[in-house]
PDB file of C-alpha atoms in Angstrom:
ATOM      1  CA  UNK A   9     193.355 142.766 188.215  1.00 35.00           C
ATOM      2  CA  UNK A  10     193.994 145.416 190.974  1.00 34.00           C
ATOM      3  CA  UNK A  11     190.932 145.812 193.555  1.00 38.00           C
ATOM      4  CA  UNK A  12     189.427 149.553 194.305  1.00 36.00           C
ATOM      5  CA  UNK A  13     191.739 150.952 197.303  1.00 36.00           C
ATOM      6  CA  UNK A  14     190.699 152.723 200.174  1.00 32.00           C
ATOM      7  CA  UNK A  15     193.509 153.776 202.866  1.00 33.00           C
ATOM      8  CA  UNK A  16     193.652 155.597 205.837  1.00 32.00           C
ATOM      9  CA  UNK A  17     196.604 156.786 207.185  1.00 34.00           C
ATOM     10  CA  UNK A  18     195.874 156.890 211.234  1.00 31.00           C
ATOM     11  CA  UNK A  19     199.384 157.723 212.633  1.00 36.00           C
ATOM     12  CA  UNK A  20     202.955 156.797 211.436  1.00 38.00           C
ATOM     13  CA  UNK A  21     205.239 156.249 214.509  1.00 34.00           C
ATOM     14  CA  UNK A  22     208.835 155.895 214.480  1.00 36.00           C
ATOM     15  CA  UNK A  23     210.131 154.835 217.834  1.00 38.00           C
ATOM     16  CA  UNK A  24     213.173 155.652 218.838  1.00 37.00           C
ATOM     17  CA  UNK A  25     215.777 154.275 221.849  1.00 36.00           C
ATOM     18  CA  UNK A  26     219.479 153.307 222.278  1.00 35.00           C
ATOM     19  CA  UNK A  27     219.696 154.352 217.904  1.00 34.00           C
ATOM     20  CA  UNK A  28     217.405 152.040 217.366  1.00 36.00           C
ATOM     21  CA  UNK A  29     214.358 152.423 215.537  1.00 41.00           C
ATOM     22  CA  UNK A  30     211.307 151.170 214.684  1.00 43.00           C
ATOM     23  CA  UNK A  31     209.524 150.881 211.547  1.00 42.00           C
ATOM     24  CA  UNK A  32     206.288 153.155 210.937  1.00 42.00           C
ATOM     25  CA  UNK A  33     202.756 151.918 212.000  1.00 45.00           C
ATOM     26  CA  UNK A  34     200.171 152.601 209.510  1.00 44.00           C
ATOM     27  CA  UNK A  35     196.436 151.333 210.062  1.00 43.00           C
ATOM     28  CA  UNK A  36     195.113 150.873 206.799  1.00 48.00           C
ATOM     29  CA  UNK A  37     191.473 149.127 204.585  1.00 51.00           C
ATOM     30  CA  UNK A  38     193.291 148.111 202.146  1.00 56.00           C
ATOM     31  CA  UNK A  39     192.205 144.630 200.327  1.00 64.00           C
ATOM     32  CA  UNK A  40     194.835 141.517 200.370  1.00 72.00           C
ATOM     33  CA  UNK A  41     196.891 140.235 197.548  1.00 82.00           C
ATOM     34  CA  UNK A  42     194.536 139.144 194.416  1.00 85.00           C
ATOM     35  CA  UNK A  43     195.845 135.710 194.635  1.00 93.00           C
ATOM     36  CA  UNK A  44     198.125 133.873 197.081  1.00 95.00           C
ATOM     37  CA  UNK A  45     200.055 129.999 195.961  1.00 95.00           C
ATOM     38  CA  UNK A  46     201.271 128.070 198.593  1.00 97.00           C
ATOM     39  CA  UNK A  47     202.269 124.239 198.155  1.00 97.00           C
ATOM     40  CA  UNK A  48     199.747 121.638 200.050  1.00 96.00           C
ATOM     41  CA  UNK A  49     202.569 121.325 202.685  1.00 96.00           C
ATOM     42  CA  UNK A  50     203.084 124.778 203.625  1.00 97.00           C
ATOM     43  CA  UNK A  51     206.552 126.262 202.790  1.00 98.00           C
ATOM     44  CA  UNK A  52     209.207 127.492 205.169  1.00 98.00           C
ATOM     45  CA  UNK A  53     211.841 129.972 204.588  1.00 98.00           C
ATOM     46  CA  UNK A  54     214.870 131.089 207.147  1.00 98.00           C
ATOM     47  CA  UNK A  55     214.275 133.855 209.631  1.00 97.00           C
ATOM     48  CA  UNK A  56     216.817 136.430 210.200  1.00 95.00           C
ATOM     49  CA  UNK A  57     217.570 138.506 213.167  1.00 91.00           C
ATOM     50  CA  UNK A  58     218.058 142.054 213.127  1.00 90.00           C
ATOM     51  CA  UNK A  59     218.411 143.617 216.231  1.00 87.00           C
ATOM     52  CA  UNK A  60     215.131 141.987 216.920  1.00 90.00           C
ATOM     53  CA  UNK A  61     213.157 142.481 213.907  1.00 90.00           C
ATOM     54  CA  UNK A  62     211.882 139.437 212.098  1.00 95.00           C
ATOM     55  CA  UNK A  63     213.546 139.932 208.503  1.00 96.00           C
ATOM     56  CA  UNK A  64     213.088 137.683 205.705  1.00 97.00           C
ATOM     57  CA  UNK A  65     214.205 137.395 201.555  1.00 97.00           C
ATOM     58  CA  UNK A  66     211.506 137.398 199.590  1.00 96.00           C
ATOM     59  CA  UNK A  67     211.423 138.187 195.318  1.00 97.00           C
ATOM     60  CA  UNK A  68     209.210 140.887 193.729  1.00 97.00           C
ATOM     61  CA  UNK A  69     208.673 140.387 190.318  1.00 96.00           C
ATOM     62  CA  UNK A  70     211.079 138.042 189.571  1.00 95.00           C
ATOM     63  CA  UNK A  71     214.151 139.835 190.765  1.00 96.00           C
ATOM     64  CA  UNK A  72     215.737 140.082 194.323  1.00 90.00           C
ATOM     65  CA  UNK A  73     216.434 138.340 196.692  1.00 96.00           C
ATOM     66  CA  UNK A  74     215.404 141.634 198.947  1.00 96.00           C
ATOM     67  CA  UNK A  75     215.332 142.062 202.905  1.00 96.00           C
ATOM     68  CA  UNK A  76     211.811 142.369 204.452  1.00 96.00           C
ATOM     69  CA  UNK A  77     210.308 143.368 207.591  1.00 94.00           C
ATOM     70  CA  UNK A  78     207.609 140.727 208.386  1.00 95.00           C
ATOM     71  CA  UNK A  79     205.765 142.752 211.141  1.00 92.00           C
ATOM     72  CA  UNK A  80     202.426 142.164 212.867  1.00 91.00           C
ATOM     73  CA  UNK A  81     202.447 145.857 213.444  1.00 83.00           C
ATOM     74  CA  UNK A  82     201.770 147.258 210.147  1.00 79.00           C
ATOM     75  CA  UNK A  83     198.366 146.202 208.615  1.00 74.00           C
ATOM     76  CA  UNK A  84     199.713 147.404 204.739  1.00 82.00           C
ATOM     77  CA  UNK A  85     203.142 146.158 203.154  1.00 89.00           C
ATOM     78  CA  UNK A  86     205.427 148.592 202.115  1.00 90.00           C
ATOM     79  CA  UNK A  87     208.535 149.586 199.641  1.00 93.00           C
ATOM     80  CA  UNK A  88     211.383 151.659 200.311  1.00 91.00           C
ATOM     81  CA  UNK A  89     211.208 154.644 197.865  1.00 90.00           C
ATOM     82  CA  UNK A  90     214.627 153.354 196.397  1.00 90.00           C
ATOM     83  CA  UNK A  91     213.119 150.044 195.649  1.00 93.00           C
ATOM     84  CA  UNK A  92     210.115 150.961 193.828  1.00 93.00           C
ATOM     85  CA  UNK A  93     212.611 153.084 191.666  1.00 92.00           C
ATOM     86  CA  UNK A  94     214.805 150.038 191.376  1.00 93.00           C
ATOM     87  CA  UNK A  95     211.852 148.197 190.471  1.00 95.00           C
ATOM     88  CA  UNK A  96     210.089 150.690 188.635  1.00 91.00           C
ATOM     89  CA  UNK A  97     207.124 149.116 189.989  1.00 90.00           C
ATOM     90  CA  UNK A  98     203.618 149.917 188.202  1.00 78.00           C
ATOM     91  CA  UNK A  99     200.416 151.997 189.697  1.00 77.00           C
ATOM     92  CA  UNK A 100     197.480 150.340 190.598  1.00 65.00           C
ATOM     93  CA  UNK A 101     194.437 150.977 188.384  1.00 52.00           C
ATOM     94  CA  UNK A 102     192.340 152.552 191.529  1.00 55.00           C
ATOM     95  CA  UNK A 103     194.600 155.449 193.364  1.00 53.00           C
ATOM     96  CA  UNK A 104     194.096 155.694 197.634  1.00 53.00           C
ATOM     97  CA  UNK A 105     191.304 157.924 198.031  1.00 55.00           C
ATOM     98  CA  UNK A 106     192.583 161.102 200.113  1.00 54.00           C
ATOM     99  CA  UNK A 107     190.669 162.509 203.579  1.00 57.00           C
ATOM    100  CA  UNK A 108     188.474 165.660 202.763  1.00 60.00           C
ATOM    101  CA  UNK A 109     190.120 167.060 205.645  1.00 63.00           C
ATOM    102  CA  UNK A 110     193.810 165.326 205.781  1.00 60.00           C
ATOM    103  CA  UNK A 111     196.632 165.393 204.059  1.00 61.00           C
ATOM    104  CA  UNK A 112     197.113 163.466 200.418  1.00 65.00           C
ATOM    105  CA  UNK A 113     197.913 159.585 200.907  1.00 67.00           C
ATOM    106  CA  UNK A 114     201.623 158.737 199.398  1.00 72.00           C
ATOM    107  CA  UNK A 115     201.509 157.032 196.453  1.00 84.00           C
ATOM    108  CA  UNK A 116     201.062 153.019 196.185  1.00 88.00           C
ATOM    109  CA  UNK A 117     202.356 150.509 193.903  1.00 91.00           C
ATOM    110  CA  UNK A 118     201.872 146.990 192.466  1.00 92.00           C
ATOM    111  CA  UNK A 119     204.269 143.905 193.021  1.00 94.00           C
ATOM    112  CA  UNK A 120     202.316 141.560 190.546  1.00 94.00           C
ATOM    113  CA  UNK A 121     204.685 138.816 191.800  1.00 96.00           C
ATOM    114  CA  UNK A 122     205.629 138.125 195.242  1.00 97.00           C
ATOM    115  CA  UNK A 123     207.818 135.199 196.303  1.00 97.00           C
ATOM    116  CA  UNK A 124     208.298 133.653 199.855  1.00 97.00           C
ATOM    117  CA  UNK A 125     210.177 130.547 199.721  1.00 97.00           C
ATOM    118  CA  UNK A 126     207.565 128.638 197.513  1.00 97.00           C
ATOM    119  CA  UNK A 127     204.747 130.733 197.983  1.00 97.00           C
ATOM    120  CA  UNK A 128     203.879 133.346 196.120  1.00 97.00           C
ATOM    121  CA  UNK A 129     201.803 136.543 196.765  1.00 96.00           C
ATOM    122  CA  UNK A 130     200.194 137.941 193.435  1.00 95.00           C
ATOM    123  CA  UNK A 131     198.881 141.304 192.765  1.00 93.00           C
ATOM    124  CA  UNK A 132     200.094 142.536 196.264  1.00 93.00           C
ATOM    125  CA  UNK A 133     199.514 146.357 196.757  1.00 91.00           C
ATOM    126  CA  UNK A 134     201.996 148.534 198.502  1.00 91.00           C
ATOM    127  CA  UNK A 135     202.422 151.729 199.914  1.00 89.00           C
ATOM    128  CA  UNK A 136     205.865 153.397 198.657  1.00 90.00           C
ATOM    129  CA  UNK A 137     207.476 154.256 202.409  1.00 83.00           C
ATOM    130  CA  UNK A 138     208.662 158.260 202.385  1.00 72.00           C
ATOM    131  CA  UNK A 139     212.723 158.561 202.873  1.00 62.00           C
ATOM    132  CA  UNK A 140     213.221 158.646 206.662  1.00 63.00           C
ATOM    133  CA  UNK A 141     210.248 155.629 207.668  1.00 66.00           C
ATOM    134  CA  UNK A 142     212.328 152.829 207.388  1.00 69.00           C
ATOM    135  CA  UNK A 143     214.946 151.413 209.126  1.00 69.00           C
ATOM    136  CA  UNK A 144     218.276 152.743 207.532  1.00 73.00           C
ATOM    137  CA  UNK A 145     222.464 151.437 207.575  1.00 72.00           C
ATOM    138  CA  UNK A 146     224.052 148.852 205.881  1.00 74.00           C
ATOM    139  CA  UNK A 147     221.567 145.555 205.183  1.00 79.00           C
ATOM    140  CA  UNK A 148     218.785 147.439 206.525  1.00 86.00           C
ATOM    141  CA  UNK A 149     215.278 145.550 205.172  1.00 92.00           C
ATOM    142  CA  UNK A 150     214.177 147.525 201.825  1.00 92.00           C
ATOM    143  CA  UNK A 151     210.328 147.656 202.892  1.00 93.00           C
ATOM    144  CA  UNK A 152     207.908 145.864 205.236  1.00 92.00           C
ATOM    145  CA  UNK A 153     205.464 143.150 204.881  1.00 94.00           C
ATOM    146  CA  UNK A 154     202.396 143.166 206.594  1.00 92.00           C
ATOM    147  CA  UNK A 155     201.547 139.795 208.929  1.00 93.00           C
ATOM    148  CA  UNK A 156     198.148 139.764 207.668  1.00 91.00           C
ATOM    149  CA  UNK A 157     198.532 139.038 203.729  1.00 92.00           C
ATOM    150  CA  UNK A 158     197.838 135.981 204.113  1.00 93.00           C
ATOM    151  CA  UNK A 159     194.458 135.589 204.991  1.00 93.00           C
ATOM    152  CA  UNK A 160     193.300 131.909 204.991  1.00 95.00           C
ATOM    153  CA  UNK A 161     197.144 130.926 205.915  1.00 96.00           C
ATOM    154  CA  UNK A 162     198.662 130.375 208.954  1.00 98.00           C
ATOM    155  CA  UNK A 163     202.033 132.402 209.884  1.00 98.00           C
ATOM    156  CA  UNK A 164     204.041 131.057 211.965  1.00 98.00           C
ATOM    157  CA  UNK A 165     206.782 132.782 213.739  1.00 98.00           C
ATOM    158  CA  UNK A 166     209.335 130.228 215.004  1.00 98.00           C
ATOM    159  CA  UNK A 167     211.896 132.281 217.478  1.00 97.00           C
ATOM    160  CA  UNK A 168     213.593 129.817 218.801  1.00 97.00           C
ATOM    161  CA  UNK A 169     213.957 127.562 215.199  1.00 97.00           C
ATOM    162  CA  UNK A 170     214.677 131.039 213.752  1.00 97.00           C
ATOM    163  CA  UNK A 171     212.346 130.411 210.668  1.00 98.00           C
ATOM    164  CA  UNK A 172     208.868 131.403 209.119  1.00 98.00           C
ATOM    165  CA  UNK A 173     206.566 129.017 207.898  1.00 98.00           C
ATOM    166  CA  UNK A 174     203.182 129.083 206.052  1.00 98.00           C
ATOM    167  CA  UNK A 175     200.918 127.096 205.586  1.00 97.00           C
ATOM    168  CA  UNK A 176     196.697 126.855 204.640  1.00 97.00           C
ATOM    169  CA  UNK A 177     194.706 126.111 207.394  1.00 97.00           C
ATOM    170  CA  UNK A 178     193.217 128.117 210.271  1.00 97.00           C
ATOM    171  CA  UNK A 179     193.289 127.900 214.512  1.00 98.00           C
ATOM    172  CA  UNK A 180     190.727 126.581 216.386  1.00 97.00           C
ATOM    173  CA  UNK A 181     188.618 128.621 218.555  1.00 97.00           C
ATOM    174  CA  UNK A 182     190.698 130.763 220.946  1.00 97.00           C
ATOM    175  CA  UNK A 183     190.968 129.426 224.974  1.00 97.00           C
ATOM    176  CA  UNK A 184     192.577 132.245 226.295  1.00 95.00           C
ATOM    177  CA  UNK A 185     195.049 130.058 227.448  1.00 96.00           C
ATOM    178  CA  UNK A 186     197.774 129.823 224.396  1.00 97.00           C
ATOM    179  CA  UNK A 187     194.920 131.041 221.596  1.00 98.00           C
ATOM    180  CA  UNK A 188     193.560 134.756 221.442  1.00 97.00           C
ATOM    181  CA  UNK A 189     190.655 136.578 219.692  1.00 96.00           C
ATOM    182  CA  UNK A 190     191.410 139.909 218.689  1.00 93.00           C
ATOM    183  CA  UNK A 191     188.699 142.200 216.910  1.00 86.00           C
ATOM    184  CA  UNK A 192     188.928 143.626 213.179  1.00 75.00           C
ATOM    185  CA  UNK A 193     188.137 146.726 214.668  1.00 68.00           C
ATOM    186  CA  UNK A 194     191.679 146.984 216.351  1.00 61.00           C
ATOM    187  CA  UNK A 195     193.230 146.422 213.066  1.00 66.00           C
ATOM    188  CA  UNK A 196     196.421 144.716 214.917  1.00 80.00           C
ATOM    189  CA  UNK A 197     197.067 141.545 216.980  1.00 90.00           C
ATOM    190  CA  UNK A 198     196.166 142.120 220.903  1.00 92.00           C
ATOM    191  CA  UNK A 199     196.725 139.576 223.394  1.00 95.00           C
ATOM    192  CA  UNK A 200     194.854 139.966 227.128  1.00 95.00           C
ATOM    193  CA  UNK A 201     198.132 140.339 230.073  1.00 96.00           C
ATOM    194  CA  UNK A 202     197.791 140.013 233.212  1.00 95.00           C
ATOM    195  CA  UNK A 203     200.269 141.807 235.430  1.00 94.00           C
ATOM    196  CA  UNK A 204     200.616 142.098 239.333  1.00 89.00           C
ATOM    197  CA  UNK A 205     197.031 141.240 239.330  1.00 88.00           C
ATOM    198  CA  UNK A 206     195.436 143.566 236.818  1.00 91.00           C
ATOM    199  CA  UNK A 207     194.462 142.934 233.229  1.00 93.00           C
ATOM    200  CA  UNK A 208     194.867 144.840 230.157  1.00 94.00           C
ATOM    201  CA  UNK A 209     195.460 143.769 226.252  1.00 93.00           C
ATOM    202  CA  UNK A 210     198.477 144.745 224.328  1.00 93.00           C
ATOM    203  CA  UNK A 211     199.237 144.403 220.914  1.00 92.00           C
ATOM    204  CA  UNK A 212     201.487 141.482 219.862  1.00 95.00           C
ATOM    205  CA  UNK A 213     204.423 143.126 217.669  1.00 92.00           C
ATOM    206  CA  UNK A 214     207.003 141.482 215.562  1.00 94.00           C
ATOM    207  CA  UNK A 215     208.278 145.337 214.739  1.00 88.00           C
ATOM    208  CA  UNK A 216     209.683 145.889 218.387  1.00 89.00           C
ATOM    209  CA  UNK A 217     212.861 144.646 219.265  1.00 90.00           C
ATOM    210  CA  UNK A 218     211.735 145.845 222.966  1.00 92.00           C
ATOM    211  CA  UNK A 219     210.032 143.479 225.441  1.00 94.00           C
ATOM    212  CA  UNK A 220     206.862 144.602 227.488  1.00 95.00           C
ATOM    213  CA  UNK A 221     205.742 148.419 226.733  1.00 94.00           C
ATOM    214  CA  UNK A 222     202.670 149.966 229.162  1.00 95.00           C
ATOM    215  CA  UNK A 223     200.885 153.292 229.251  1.00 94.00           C
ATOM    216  CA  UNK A 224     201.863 155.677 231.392  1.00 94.00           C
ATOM    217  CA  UNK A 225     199.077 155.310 233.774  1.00 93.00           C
ATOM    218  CA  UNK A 226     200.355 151.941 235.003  1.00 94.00           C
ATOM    219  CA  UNK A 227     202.950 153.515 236.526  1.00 94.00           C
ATOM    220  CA  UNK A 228     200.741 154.962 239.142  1.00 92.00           C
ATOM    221  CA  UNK A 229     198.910 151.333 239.770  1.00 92.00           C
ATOM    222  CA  UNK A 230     201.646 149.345 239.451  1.00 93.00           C
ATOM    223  CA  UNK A 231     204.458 148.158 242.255  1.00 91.00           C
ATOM    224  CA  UNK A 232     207.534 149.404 241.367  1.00 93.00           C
ATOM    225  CA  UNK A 233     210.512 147.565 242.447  1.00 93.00           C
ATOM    226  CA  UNK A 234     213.068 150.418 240.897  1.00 94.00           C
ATOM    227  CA  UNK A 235     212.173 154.043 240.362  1.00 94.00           C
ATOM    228  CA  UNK A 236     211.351 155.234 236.515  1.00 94.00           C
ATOM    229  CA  UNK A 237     214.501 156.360 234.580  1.00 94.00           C
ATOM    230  CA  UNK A 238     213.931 157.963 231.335  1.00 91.00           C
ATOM    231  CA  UNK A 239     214.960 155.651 227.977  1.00 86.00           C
ATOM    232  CA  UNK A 240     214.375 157.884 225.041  1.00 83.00           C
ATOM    233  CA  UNK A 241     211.450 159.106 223.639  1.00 78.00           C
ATOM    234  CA  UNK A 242     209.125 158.340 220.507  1.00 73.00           C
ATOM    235  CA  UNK A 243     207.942 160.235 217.613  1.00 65.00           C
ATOM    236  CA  UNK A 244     204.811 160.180 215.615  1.00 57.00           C
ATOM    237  CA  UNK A 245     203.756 161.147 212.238  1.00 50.00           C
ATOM    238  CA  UNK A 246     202.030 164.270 213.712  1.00 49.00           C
ATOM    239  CA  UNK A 247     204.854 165.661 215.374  1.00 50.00           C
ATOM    240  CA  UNK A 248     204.072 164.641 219.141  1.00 66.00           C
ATOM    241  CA  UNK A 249     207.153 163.007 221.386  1.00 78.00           C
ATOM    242  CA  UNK A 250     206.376 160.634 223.630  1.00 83.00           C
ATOM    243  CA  UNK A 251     208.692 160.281 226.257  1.00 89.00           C
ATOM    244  CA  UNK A 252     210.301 156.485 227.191  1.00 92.00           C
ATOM    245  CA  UNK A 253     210.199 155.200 230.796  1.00 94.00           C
ATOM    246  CA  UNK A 254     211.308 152.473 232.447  1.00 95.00           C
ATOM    247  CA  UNK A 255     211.353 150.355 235.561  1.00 95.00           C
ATOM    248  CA  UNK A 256     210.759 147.005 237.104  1.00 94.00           C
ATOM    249  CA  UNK A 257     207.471 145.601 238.323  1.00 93.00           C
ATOM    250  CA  UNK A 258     206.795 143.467 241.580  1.00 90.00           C
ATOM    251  CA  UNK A 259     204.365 140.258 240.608  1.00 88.00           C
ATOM    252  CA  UNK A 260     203.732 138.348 238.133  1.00 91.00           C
ATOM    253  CA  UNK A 261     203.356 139.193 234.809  1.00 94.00           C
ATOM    254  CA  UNK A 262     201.495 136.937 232.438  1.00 96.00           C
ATOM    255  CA  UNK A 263     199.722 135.676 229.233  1.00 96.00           C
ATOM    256  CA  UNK A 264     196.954 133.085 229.167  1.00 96.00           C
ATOM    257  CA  UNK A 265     198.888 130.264 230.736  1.00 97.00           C
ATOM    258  CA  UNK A 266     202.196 131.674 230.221  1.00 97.00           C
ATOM    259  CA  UNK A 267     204.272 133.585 232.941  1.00 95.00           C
ATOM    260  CA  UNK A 268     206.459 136.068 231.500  1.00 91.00           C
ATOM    261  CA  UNK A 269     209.953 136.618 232.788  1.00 81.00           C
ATOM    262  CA  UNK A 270     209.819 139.747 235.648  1.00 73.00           C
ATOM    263  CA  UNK A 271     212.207 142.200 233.749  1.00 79.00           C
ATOM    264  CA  UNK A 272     212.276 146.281 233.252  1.00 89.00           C
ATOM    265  CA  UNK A 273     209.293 147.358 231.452  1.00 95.00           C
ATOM    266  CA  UNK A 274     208.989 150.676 229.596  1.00 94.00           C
ATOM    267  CA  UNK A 275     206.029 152.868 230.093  1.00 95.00           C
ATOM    268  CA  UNK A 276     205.318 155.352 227.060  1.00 92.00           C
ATOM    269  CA  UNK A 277     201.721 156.476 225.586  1.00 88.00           C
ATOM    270  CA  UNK A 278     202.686 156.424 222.077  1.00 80.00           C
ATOM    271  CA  UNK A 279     200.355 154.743 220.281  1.00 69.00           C
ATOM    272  CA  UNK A 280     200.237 153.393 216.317  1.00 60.00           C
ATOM    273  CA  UNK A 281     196.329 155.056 215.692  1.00 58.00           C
ATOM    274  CA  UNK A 282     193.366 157.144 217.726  1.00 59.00           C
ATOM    275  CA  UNK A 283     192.352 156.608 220.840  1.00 63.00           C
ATOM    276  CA  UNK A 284     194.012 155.598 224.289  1.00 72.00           C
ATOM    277  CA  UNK A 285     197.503 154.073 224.192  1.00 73.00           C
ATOM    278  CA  UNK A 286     197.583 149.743 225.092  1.00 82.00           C
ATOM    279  CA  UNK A 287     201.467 148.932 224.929  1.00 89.00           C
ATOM    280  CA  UNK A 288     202.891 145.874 223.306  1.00 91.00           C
ATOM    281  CA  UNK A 289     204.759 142.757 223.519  1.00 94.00           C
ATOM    282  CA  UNK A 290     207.809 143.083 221.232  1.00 94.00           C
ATOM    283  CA  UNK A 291     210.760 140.582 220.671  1.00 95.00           C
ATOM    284  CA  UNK A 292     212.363 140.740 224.149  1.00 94.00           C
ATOM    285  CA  UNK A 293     209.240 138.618 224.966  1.00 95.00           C
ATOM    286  CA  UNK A 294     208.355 136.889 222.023  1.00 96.00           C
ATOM    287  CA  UNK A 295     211.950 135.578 221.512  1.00 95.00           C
ATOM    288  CA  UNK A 296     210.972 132.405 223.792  1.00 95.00           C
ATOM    289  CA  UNK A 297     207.471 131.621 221.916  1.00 97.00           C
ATOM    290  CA  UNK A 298     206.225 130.076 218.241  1.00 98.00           C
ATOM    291  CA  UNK A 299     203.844 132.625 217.356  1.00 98.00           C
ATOM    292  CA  UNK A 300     201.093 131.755 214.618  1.00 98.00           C
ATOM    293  CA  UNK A 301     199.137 134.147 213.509  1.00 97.00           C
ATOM    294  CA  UNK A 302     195.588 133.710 211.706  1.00 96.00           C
ATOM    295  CA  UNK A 303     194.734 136.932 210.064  1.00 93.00           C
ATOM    296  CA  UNK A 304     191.199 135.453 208.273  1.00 93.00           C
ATOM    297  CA  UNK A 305     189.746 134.438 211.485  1.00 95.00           C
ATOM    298  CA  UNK A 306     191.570 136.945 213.521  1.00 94.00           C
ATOM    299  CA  UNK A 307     193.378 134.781 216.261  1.00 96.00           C
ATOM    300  CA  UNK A 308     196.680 134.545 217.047  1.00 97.00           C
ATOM    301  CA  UNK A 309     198.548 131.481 219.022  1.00 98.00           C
ATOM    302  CA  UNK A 310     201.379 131.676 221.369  1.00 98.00           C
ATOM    303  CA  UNK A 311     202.863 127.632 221.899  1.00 97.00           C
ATOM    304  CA  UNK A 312     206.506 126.845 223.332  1.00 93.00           C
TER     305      UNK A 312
END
């Protein structure tokens, strides 16, 4: 039976850099699959690479296998508009309600079956992704799923094995040492940085294939070992560009008990929702960690 959906659509950001592109950021209350199956001992499924996004197969309604985004960026799964045509995939009984003073939500679909190695999502609502939101070429990922359907379940990002696993269970209480708290009130994953000396939180994201991103601020209260060159610029939903800068750091730079690897770091105030811009961690940096993520309990683990 489909639950009663309710989604805001904050901001939908496509960033863009050296042709690449990132998938949109939508901050969503939307409820989690109706069911989820996973075996007692977890399941594990290969991880694929894509110019640093975290891709894996997974089935949808039987048929597939099809190439997924599995981001910690995106807080509602979604389907390329090809796909759900493909798929013909049904409505859910409850449409998204629409802002009094917005524009009119896109349309969202059903995938009564989802498969992930030998889980299986059930009842899984998505949001059918307008032409131009997705990455695009040849393999490109035909929709992306959201890190936290799987509430209850631990996701596990292994980088370095190059595979996903999942599993039931939860983390224990965070240390802010190699476990983090985040808030349901920031929708995605943050982790607390430390760099030359100051602190700030960023958001942990499996949809950048970039390494450390800042707001433009730090630029002013940071120590700059190379002056700012420009690297692009990103677009949001609305229409704003953000423009992409970037330049090396001198100190340390550093989460809970790990020190990060002193590289460029880009400066840009895009942001994926309201309020001030916080940066990320994308795969540059996340490349060298197992990240688990524990979306009932809101914690996420970093471990090497």
């Amino acid at each position: 039976m489909c639950k009663k959906v309710s989604l805001t659509i904050v901001a939908a950001i496509i960033a863009c850099s050296n042709n690449l592109c990132a998938q949109p950021h939508i901050v969503p209350h939307i409820p989690p699959a109706g069911h989820i199956r996973v075996p007692a001992d977890g399941t594990t499924i290969p991880m694929q690479d894509l110019n640093g996004w975290p891709v894996i197969e997974l089935r949808i309604n039987g048929k597939g296998p099809y190439r997924f985004l599995l981001d910690t960026g995106a807080t509602i799964t979604m389907v390329s508009e090809e796909l759900n045509r493909e798929l013909a995939l049904s409505m859910p009984a409850d449409s998204l309600a629409a802002p009094a003073d917005g524009p009119a939500p896109p349309p969202t679909v059903t995938m009564h079956e989802v498969g992930i190695g030998d889980a299986m999502l059930e009842d899984l609502i998505a949001v059918v992704a307008p032409a131009g939101m997705l990455l695009k070429g040849k393999d490109a990922p035909r929709g992306v799923l959201a890190a936290a359907s799987f509430p209850g379940y631990l996701l596990t990002y292994d980088y370095p094995g190059k595979r996903i696993s999942i599993k039931k269970g939860s983390l224990q209480e965070a240390d802010s040492r190699s476990i983090f708290q985040y808030s349901d009130d920031q929708a995605l994953p943050t982790v607390p940085l430390r760099i030359c000396g100051r602190e700030t939180e960023v958001h942990l994201d499996t949809g950048s294939p970039f390494g450390l991103t800042l707001p433009v601020r730090f630029l002013k209260e940071l120590t700059l070992t190379t002056q700012p060159k420009e690297s692009g610029e990103v677009r949001t939903g609305g229409g704003g560009e953000f423009p992409v800068l970037v330049a090396r750091v001198d100190g340390e730079i550093e989460i809970g008990k790990y020190r990060l690897e002193s590289g460029e770091v880009r400066f840009s105030d895009a942001r994926p929702g309201p309020g001030p811009a916080t940066g990320n961690i994308g795969y540059e940096v996340l490349r060298h960690f197992m990240v688990t993520v524990d979306s009932k309990n809101l914690r996420i683990q970093l471990s090497q």
